[in-house]
JSON list of C-alpha atoms in Angstrom, two decimals:
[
{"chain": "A", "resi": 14, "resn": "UNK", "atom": "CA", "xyz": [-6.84, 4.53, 5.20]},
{"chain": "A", "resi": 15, "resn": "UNK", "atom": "CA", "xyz": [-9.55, 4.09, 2.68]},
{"chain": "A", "resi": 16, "resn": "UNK", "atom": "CA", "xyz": [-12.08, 1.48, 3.06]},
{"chain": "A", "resi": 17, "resn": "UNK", "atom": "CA", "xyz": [-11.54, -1.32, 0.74]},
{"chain": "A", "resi": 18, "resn": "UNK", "atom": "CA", "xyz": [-14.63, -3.21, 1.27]},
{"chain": "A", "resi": 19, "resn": "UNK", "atom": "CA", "xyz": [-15.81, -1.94, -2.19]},
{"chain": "A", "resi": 20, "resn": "UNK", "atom": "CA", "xyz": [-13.23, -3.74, -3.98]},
{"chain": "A", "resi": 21, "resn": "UNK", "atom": "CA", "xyz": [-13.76, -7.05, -5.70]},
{"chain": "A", "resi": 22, "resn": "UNK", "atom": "CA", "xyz": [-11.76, -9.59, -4.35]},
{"chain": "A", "resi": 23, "resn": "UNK", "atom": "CA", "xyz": [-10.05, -10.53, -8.12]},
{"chain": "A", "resi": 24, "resn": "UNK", "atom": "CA", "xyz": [-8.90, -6.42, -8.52]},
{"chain": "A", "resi": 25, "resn": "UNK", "atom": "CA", "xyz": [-7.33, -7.01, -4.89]},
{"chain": "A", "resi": 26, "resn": "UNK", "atom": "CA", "xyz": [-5.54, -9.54, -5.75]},
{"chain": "A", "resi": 27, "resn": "UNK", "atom": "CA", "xyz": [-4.39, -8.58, -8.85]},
{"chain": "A", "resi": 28, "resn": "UNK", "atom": "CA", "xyz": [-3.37, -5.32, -7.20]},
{"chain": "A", "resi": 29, "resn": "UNK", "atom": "CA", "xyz": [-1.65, -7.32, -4.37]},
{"chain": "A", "resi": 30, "resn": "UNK", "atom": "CA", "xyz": [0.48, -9.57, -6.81]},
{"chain": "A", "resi": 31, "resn": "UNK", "atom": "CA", "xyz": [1.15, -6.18, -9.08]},
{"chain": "A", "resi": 32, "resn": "UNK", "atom": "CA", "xyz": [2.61, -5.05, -5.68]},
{"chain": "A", "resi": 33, "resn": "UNK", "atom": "CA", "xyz": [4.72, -7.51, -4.93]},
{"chain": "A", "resi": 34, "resn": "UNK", "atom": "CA", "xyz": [5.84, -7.59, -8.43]},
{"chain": "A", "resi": 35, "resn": "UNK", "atom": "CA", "xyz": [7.09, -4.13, -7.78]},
{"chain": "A", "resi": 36, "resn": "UNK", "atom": "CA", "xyz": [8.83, -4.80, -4.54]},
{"chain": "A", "resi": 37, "resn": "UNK", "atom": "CA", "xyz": [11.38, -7.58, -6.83]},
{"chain": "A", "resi": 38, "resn": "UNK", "atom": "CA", "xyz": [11.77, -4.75, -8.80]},
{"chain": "A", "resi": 39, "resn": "UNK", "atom": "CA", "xyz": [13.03, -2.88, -6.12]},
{"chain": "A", "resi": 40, "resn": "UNK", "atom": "CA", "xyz": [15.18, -5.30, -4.62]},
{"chain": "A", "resi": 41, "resn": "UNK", "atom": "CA", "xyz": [16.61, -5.98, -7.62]},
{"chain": "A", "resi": 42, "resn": "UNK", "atom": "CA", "xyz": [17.53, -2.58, -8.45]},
{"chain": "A", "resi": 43, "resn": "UNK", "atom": "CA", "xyz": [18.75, -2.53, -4.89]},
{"chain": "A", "resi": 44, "resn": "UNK", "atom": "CA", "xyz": [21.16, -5.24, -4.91]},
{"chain": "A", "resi": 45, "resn": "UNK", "atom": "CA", "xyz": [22.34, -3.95, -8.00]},
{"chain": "A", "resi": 46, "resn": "UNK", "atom": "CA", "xyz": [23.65, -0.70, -6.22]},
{"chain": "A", "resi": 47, "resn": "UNK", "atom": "CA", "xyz": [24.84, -2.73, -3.28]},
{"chain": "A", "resi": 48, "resn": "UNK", "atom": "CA", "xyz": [26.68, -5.16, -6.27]},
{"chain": "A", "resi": 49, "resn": "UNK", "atom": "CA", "xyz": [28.55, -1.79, -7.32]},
{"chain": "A", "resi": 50, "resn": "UNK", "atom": "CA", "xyz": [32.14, -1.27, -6.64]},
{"chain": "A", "resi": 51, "resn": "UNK", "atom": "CA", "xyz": [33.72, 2.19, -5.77]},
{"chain": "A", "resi": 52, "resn": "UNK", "atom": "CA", "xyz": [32.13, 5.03, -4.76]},
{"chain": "A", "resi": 53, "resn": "UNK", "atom": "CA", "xyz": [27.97, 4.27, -4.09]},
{"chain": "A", "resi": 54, "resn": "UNK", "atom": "CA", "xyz": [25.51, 7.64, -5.16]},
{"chain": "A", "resi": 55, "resn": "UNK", "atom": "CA", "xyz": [23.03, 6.84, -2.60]},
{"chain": "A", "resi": 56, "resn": "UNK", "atom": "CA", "xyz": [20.96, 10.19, -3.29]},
{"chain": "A", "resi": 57, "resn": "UNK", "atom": "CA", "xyz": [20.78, 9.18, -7.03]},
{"chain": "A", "resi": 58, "resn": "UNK", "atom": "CA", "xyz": [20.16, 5.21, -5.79]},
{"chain": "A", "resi": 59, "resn": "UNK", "atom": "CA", "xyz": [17.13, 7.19, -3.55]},
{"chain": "A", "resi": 60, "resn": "UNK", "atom": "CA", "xyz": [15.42, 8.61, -6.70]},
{"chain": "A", "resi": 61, "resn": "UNK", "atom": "CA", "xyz": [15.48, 6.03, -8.38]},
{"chain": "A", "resi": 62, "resn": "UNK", "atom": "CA", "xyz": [13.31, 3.95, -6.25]},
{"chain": "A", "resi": 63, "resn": "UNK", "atom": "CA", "xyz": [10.78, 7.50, -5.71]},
{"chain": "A", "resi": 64, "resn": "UNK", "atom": "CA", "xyz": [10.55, 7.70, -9.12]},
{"chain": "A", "resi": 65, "resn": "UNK", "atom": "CA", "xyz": [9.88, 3.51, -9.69]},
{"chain": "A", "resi": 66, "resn": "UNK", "atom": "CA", "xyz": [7.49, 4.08, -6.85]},
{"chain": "A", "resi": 67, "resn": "UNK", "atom": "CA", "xyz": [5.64, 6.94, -8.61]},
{"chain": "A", "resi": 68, "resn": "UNK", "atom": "CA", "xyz": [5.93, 6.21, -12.15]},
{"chain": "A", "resi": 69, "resn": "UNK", "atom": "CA", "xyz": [5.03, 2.51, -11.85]},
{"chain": "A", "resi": 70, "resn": "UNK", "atom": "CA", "xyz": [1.85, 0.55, -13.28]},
{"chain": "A", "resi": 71, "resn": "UNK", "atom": "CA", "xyz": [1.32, -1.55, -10.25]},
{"chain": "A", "resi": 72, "resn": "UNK", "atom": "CA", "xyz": [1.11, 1.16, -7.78]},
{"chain": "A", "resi": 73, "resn": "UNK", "atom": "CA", "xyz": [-1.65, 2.37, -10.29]},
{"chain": "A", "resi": 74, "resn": "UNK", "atom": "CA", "xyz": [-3.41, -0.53, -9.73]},
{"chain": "A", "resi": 75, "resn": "UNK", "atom": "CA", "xyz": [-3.08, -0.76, -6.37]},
{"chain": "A", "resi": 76, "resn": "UNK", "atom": "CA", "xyz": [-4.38, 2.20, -5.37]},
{"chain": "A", "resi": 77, "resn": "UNK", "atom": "CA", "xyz": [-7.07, 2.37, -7.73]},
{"chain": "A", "resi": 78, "resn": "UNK", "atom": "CA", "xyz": [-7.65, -0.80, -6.13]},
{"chain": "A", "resi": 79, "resn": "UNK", "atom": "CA", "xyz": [-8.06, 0.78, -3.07]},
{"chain": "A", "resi": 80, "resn": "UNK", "atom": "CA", "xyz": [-10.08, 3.80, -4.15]},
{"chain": "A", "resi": 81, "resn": "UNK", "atom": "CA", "xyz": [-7.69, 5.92, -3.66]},
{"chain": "A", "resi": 82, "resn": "UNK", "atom": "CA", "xyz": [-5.96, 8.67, -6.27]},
{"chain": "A", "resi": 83, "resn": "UNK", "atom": "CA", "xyz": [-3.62, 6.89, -9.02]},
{"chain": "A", "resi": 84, "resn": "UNK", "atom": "CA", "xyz": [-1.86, 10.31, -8.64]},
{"chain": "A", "resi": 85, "resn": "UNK", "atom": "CA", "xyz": [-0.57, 11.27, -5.43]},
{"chain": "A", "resi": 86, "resn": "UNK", "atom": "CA", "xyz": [2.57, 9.50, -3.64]},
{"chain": "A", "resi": 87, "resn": "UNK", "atom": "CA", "xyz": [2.32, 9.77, -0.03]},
{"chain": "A", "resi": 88, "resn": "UNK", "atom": "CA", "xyz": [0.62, 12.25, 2.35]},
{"chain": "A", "resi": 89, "resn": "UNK", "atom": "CA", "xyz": [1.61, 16.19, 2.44]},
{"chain": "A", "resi": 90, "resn": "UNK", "atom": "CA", "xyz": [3.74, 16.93, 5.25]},
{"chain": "A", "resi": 91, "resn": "UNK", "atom": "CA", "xyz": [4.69, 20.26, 6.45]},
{"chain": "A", "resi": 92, "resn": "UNK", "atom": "CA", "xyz": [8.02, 20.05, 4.18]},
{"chain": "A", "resi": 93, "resn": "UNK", "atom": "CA", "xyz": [5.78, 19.31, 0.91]},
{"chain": "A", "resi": 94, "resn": "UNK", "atom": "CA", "xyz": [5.36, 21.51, -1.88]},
{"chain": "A", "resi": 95, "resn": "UNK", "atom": "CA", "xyz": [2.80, 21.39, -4.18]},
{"chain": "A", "resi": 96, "resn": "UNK", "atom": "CA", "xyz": [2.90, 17.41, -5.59]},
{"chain": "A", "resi": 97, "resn": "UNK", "atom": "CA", "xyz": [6.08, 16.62, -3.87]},
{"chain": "A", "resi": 98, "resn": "UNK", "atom": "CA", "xyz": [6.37, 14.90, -0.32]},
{"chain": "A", "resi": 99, "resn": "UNK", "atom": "CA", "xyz": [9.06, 16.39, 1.87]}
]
């Protein structure tokens, strides 16, 4: 985990609330799938929230926050290829 000793308390906190702005978001879209009725595509429900997760603002923030790369989602494992976590 990087060391986030550098950052100045108002970025933190603005990336913390930017967070948990982004976790409603994903409850929200959540409970919307759980709302549905009939048949539930949980693989497309999946993506969704990967791509919210990667495409979003407030993870920006957050881990720029954190001095870390805007860029990368999550750490390689040995199923990854190239950008892409497995």
């Amino acid at each position: 985990m990087a060391d986030v000793s550098h950052g100045r308390p108002e970025d933190l906190r603005a990336a913390a609330e930017a967070a948990d702005a982004l976790i409603s978001r994903i409850q929200d879209r959540v409970a919307d799938y759980l709302a549905k009725t009939g048949e539930i595509d949980e693989r497309q429900g999946f993506y969704e929230i990967v791509e919210m997760l990667e495409t979003s603002q407030e993870i920006t923030r957050l881990r720029l926050a954190l001095g870390r790369n805007p860029h990368r989602f999550g750490d390689p494992t040995p199923l990854a290829s190239g950008d892409h976590t497995g």
